Amino acid sequence: MRTTTAPFRILTVCTGNICRSPMAERLLQAGMDSLAPGEFEITSAGTGALVGSGIEPHVAGFVNIFGGDSSGFTSRQLTAEILQGQDLVLALTRGHRSKVVELAPGLLRRTFTLRELARLLPLVDADPDAPAAERWQAAMSRALRLRSAHPAGPEEDDVVDPYRRSDAVYQQMVRELTPAVDELLAWERRYR
């Protein structure tokens, strides 16, 4: 039987906080809300945020097409204060992951790139009766142990930055980001 606990807090991080991290945030939140309403709180920030901006229009379109809601978004700068209390940080590149750990060394064991966790999570089994927060905490420590056994290069861990680039690069971002989000949602769905 599931118990009521505080939501499991996930932060997605990219550079400007107007393309990749808001897309990951909004798609993960929509997916988790459909699976486990109220059990996940997903937000985002940027290492060099265009503070106060909305989601980049191309990306807003993708968010809406893939079932998220792009409205009401405001970009914000990543700070140590924002990192406090996060249960999991999903960086969009290895460089972002390093910045997170630099700002909050205590998050080392709870920070992955989105694609890295998506690659490792299917290899992790969890207690189907555990509340979501406990299940995800246990999964992160197991995924961390798998990281060295299943290494990958930046081409497998990073999501390309499409900002001010061609439509082809936006499409590449979608091809790299959405399957990773889907993999995390599929893992949660296994325990529902």
PDB file of N, CA and C in Angstrom, residues 37-95:
ATOM      1  N   PRO A  37      -0.370  11.292  -9.863  1.00  0.00           N
ATOM      2  CA  PRO A  37      -0.676  12.696  -9.572  1.00  0.00           C
ATOM      3  C   PRO A  37      -0.199  13.107  -8.168  1.00  0.00           C
ATOM      4  N   GLY A  38       0.527  14.214  -8.131  1.00  0.00           N
ATOM      5  CA  GLY A  38       0.984  14.759  -6.852  1.00  0.00           C
ATOM      6  C   GLY A  38       2.233  14.132  -6.272  1.00  0.00           C
ATOM      7  N   GLU A  39       2.742  13.070  -6.873  1.00  0.00           N
ATOM      8  CA  GLU A  39       3.904  12.377  -6.290  1.00  0.00           C
ATOM      9  C   GLU A  39       5.242  12.910  -6.792  1.00  0.00           C
ATOM     10  N   PHE A  40       5.227  13.731  -7.842  1.00  0.00           N
ATOM     11  CA  PHE A  40       6.462  14.282  -8.403  1.00  0.00           C
ATOM     12  C   PHE A  40       6.299  15.778  -8.609  1.00  0.00           C
ATOM     13  N   GLU A  41       7.370  16.508  -8.311  1.00  0.00           N
ATOM     14  CA  GLU A  41       7.411  17.951  -8.574  1.00  0.00           C
ATOM     15  C   GLU A  41       8.661  18.205  -9.414  1.00  0.00           C
ATOM     16  N   ILE A  42       8.443  18.616 -10.656  1.00  0.00           N
ATOM     17  CA  ILE A  42       9.569  18.765 -11.579  1.00  0.00           C
ATOM     18  C   ILE A  42       9.688  20.230 -11.992  1.00  0.00           C
ATOM     19  N   THR A  43      10.896  20.764 -11.829  1.00  0.00           N
ATOM     20  CA  THR A  43      11.188  22.150 -12.171  1.00  0.00           C
ATOM     21  C   THR A  43      12.478  22.178 -12.979  1.00  0.00           C
ATOM     22  N   SER A  44      12.906  23.377 -13.378  1.00  0.00           N
ATOM     23  CA  SER A  44      14.145  23.484 -14.155  1.00  0.00           C
ATOM     24  C   SER A  44      14.858  24.795 -13.858  1.00  0.00           C
ATOM     25  N   ALA A  45      16.112  24.855 -14.284  1.00  0.00           N
ATOM     26  CA  ALA A  45      16.932  26.061 -14.152  1.00  0.00           C
ATOM     27  C   ALA A  45      18.063  25.969 -15.166  1.00  0.00           C
ATOM     28  N   GLY A  46      18.771  27.086 -15.362  1.00  0.00           N
ATOM     29  CA  GLY A  46      19.854  27.124 -16.330  1.00  0.00           C
ATOM     30  C   GLY A  46      21.147  27.633 -15.737  1.00  0.00           C
ATOM     31  N   THR A  47      22.258  27.099 -16.221  1.00  0.00           N
ATOM     32  CA  THR A  47      23.578  27.515 -15.734  1.00  0.00           C
ATOM     33  C   THR A  47      23.946  28.907 -16.251  1.00  0.00           C
ATOM     34  N   GLY A  48      23.299  29.333 -17.323  1.00  0.00           N
ATOM     35  CA  GLY A  48      23.490  30.677 -17.885  1.00  0.00           C
ATOM     36  C   GLY A  48      22.141  31.148 -18.382  1.00  0.00           C
ATOM     37  N   ALA A  49      21.163  31.138 -17.483  1.00  0.00           N
ATOM     38  CA  ALA A  49      19.759  31.324 -17.856  1.00  0.00           C
ATOM     39  C   ALA A  49      19.482  32.686 -18.477  1.00  0.00           C
ATOM     40  N   LEU A  50      18.558  32.681 -19.413  1.00  0.00           N
ATOM     41  CA  LEU A  50      17.989  33.907 -19.956  1.00  0.00           C
ATOM     42  C   LEU A  50      16.806  34.238 -19.039  1.00  0.00           C
ATOM     43  N   VAL A  51      17.159  34.724 -17.850  1.00  0.00           N
ATOM     44  CA  VAL A  51      16.218  34.882 -16.740  1.00  0.00           C
ATOM     45  C   VAL A  51      14.979  35.661 -17.161  1.00  0.00           C
ATOM     46  N   GLY A  52      13.820  35.086 -16.815  1.00  0.00           N
ATOM     47  CA  GLY A  52      12.546  35.727 -17.078  1.00  0.00           C
ATOM     48  C   GLY A  52      11.945  35.414 -18.434  1.00  0.00           C
ATOM     49  N   SER A  53      12.675  34.682 -19.280  1.00  0.00           N
ATOM     50  CA  SER A  53      12.168  34.340 -20.618  1.00  0.00           C
ATOM     51  C   SER A  53      11.213  33.156 -20.548  1.00  0.00           C
ATOM     52  N   GLY A  54      10.357  33.067 -21.544  1.00  0.00           N
ATOM     53  CA  GLY A  54       9.503  31.901 -21.691  1.00  0.00           C
ATOM     54  C   GLY A  54      10.250  30.819 -22.458  1.00  0.00           C
ATOM     55  N   ILE A  55       9.572  29.722 -22.706  1.00  0.00           N
ATOM     56  CA  ILE A  55      10.164  28.640 -23.494  1.00  0.00           C
ATOM     57  C   ILE A  55      10.330  29.124 -24.936  1.00  0.00           C
ATOM     58  N   GLU A  56      11.468  28.821 -25.530  1.00  0.00           N
ATOM     59  CA  GLU A  56      11.749  29.190 -26.919  1.00  0.00           C
ATOM     60  C   GLU A  56      10.591  28.670 -27.790  1.00  0.00           C
ATOM     61  N   PRO A  57      10.067  29.487 -28.724  1.00  0.00           N
ATOM     62  CA  PRO A  57       8.852  29.114 -29.468  1.00  0.00           C
ATOM     63  C   PRO A  57       8.882  27.757 -30.172  1.00  0.00           C
ATOM     64  N   HIS A  58      10.002  27.389 -30.829  1.00  0.00           N
ATOM     65  CA  HIS A  58      10.078  26.069 -31.466  1.00  0.00           C
ATOM     66  C   HIS A  58       9.878  24.976 -30.417  1.00  0.00           C
ATOM     67  N   VAL A  59      10.549  25.141 -29.292  1.00  0.00           N
ATOM     68  CA  VAL A  59      10.509  24.133 -28.236  1.00  0.00           C
ATOM     69  C   VAL A  59       9.122  24.099 -27.585  1.00  0.00           C
ATOM     70  N   ALA A  60       8.495  25.262 -27.414  1.00  0.00           N
ATOM     71  CA  ALA A  60       7.134  25.298 -26.868  1.00  0.00           C
ATOM     72  C   ALA A  60       6.199  24.465 -27.742  1.00  0.00           C
ATOM     73  N   GLY A  61       6.384  24.568 -29.052  1.00  0.00           N
ATOM     74  CA  GLY A  61       5.577  23.762 -29.966  1.00  0.00           C
ATOM     75  C   GLY A  61       5.795  22.277 -29.758  1.00  0.00           C
ATOM     76  N   PHE A  62       7.057  21.881 -29.599  1.00  0.00           N
ATOM     77  CA  PHE A  62       7.350  20.461 -29.345  1.00  0.00           C
ATOM     78  C   PHE A  62       6.733  20.007 -28.022  1.00  0.00           C
ATOM     79  N   VAL A  63       6.860  20.829 -26.986  1.00  0.00           N
ATOM     80  CA  VAL A  63       6.299  20.473 -25.674  1.00  0.00           C
ATOM     81  C   VAL A  63       4.810  20.193 -25.821  1.00  0.00           C
ATOM     82  N   ASN A  64       4.101  21.076 -26.498  1.00  0.00           N
ATOM     83  CA  ASN A  64       2.654  20.916 -26.652  1.00  0.00           C
ATOM     84  C   ASN A  64       2.303  19.697 -27.510  1.00  0.00           C
ATOM     85  N   ILE A  65       3.071  19.465 -28.579  1.00  0.00           N
ATOM     86  CA  ILE A  65       2.824  18.310 -29.451  1.00  0.00           C
ATOM     87  C   ILE A  65       2.998  17.001 -28.685  1.00  0.00           C
ATOM     88  N   PHE A  66       4.002  16.959 -27.792  1.00  0.00           N
ATOM     89  CA  PHE A  66       4.296  15.725 -27.057  1.00  0.00           C
ATOM     90  C   PHE A  66       3.510  15.592 -25.750  1.00  0.00           C
ATOM     91  N   GLY A  67       2.509  16.447 -25.559  1.00  0.00           N
ATOM     92  CA  GLY A  67       1.599  16.264 -24.421  1.00  0.00           C
ATOM     93  C   GLY A  67       1.908  17.071 -23.183  1.00  0.00           C
ATOM     94  N   GLY A  68       2.869  17.969 -23.260  1.00  0.00           N
ATOM     95  CA  GLY A  68       3.151  18.843 -22.124  1.00  0.00           C
ATOM     96  C   GLY A  68       2.424  20.163 -22.279  1.00  0.00           C
ATOM     97  N   ASP A  69       2.620  21.056 -21.326  1.00  0.00           N
ATOM     98  CA  ASP A  69       2.007  22.374 -21.352  1.00  0.00           C
ATOM     99  C   ASP A  69       3.122  23.407 -21.264  1.00  0.00           C
ATOM    100  N   SER A  70       3.290  24.191 -22.316  1.00  0.00           N
ATOM    101  CA  SER A  70       4.384  25.160 -22.356  1.00  0.00           C
ATOM    102  C   SER A  70       4.013  26.501 -21.724  1.00  0.00           C
ATOM    103  N   SER A  71       2.767  26.669 -21.321  1.00  0.00           N
ATOM    104  CA  SER A  71       2.330  27.971 -20.813  1.00  0.00           C
ATOM    105  C   SER A  71       2.853  28.240 -19.398  1.00  0.00           C
ATOM    106  N   GLY A  72       2.985  29.524 -19.092  1.00  0.00           N
ATOM    107  CA  GLY A  72       3.322  29.941 -17.739  1.00  0.00           C
ATOM    108  C   GLY A  72       4.748  29.675 -17.310  1.00  0.00           C
ATOM    109  N   PHE A  73       5.631  29.396 -18.242  1.00  0.00           N
ATOM    110  CA  PHE A  73       7.011  29.089 -17.886  1.00  0.00           C
ATOM    111  C   PHE A  73       7.854  30.364 -17.825  1.00  0.00           C
ATOM    112  N   THR A  74       8.742  30.441 -16.829  1.00  0.00           N
ATOM    113  CA  THR A  74       9.696  31.540 -16.719  1.00  0.00           C
ATOM    114  C   THR A  74      11.061  30.959 -16.385  1.00  0.00           C
ATOM    115  N   SER A  75      12.063  31.281 -17.200  1.00  0.00           N
ATOM    116  CA  SER A  75      13.404  30.728 -16.974  1.00  0.00           C
ATOM    117  C   SER A  75      14.035  31.344 -15.730  1.00  0.00           C
ATOM    118  N   ARG A  76      14.920  30.556 -15.096  1.00  0.00           N
ATOM    119  CA  ARG A  76      15.602  31.044 -13.896  1.00  0.00           C
ATOM    120  C   ARG A  76      17.021  30.513 -13.853  1.00  0.00           C
ATOM    121  N   GLN A  77      17.861  31.255 -13.155  1.00  0.00           N
ATOM    122  CA  GLN A  77      19.271  30.926 -13.020  1.00  0.00           C
ATOM    123  C   GLN A  77      19.450  29.853 -11.951  1.00  0.00           C
ATOM    124  N   LEU A  78      20.272  28.866 -12.249  1.00  0.00           N
ATOM    125  CA  LEU A  78      20.602  27.830 -11.282  1.00  0.00           C
ATOM    126  C   LEU A  78      21.395  28.440 -10.129  1.00  0.00           C
ATOM    127  N   THR A  79      20.971  28.152  -8.912  1.00  0.00           N
ATOM    128  CA  THR A  79      21.671  28.626  -7.715  1.00  0.00           C
ATOM    129  C   THR A  79      21.766  27.487  -6.709  1.00  0.00           C
ATOM    130  N   ALA A  80      22.638  27.659  -5.733  1.00  0.00           N
ATOM    131  CA  ALA A  80      22.754  26.671  -4.662  1.00  0.00           C
ATOM    132  C   ALA A  80      21.432  26.548  -3.906  1.00  0.00           C
ATOM    133  N   GLU A  81      20.707  27.645  -3.783  1.00  0.00           N
ATOM    134  CA  GLU A  81      19.417  27.620  -3.073  1.00  0.00           C
ATOM    135  C   GLU A  81      18.399  26.756  -3.821  1.00  0.00           C
ATOM    136  N   ILE A  82      18.359  26.880  -5.139  1.00  0.00           N
ATOM    137  CA  ILE A  82      17.435  26.061  -5.937  1.00  0.00           C
ATOM    138  C   ILE A  82      17.778  24.586  -5.786  1.00  0.00           C
ATOM    139  N   LEU A  83      19.071  24.284  -5.688  1.00  0.00           N
ATOM    140  CA  LEU A  83      19.505  22.887  -5.583  1.00  0.00           C
ATOM    141  C   LEU A  83      19.164  22.265  -4.235  1.00  0.00           C
ATOM    142  N   GLN A  84      18.999  23.086  -3.208  1.00  0.00           N
ATOM    143  CA  GLN A  84      18.661  22.553  -1.881  1.00  0.00           C
ATOM    144  C   GLN A  84      17.323  21.824  -1.950  1.00  0.00           C
ATOM    145  N   GLY A  85      17.291  20.670  -1.384  1.00  0.00           N
ATOM    146  CA  GLY A  85      16.043  19.919  -1.313  1.00  0.00           C
ATOM    147  C   GLY A  85      15.674  19.142  -2.565  1.00  0.00           C
ATOM    148  N   GLN A  86      16.518  19.181  -3.587  1.00  0.00           N
ATOM    149  CA  GLN A  86      16.220  18.393  -4.791  1.00  0.00           C
ATOM    150  C   GLN A  86      16.566  16.928  -4.512  1.00  0.00           C
ATOM    151  N   ASP A  87      15.685  16.040  -4.936  1.00  0.00           N
ATOM    152  CA  ASP A  87      15.925  14.607  -4.762  1.00  0.00           C
ATOM    153  C   ASP A  87      16.737  14.022  -5.912  1.00  0.00           C
ATOM    154  N   LEU A  88      16.595  14.616  -7.094  1.00  0.00           N
ATOM    155  CA  LEU A  88      17.279  14.152  -8.292  1.00  0.00           C
ATOM    156  C   LEU A  88      17.499  15.344  -9.212  1.00  0.00           C
ATOM    157  N   VAL A  89      18.702  15.446  -9.753  1.00  0.00           N
ATOM    158  CA  VAL A  89      18.980  16.490 -10.738  1.00  0.00           C
ATOM    159  C   VAL A  89      19.331  15.808 -12.051  1.00  0.00           C
ATOM    160  N   LEU A  90      18.637  16.209 -13.106  1.00  0.00           N
ATOM    161  CA  LEU A  90      18.864  15.672 -14.445  1.00  0.00           C
ATOM    162  C   LEU A  90      19.463  16.769 -15.313  1.00  0.00           C
ATOM    163  N   ALA A  91      20.745  16.654 -15.573  1.00  0.00           N
ATOM    164  CA  ALA A  91      21.457  17.622 -16.405  1.00  0.00           C
ATOM    165  C   ALA A  91      21.311  17.213 -17.866  1.00  0.00           C
ATOM    166  N   LEU A  92      21.325  18.188 -18.755  1.00  0.00           N
ATOM    167  CA  LEU A  92      21.159  17.868 -20.166  1.00  0.00           C
ATOM    168  C   LEU A  92      22.486  17.595 -20.859  1.00  0.00           C
ATOM    169  N   THR A  93      23.607  17.923 -20.190  1.00  0.00           N
ATOM    170  CA  THR A  93      24.927  17.542 -20.685  1.00  0.00           C
ATOM    171  C   THR A  93      25.824  17.224 -19.496  1.00  0.00           C
ATOM    172  N   ARG A  94      26.940  16.602 -19.779  1.00  0.00           N
ATOM    173  CA  ARG A  94      27.923  16.330 -18.728  1.00  0.00           C
ATOM    174  C   ARG A  94      28.452  17.622 -18.123  1.00  0.00           C
ATOM    175  N   GLY A  95      28.590  18.660 -18.954  1.00  0.00           N
ATOM    176  CA  GLY A  95      29.037  19.959 -18.457  1.00  0.00           C
ATOM    177  C   GLY A  95      28.072  20.544 -17.448  1.00  0.00           C
TER     178      GLY A  95
END
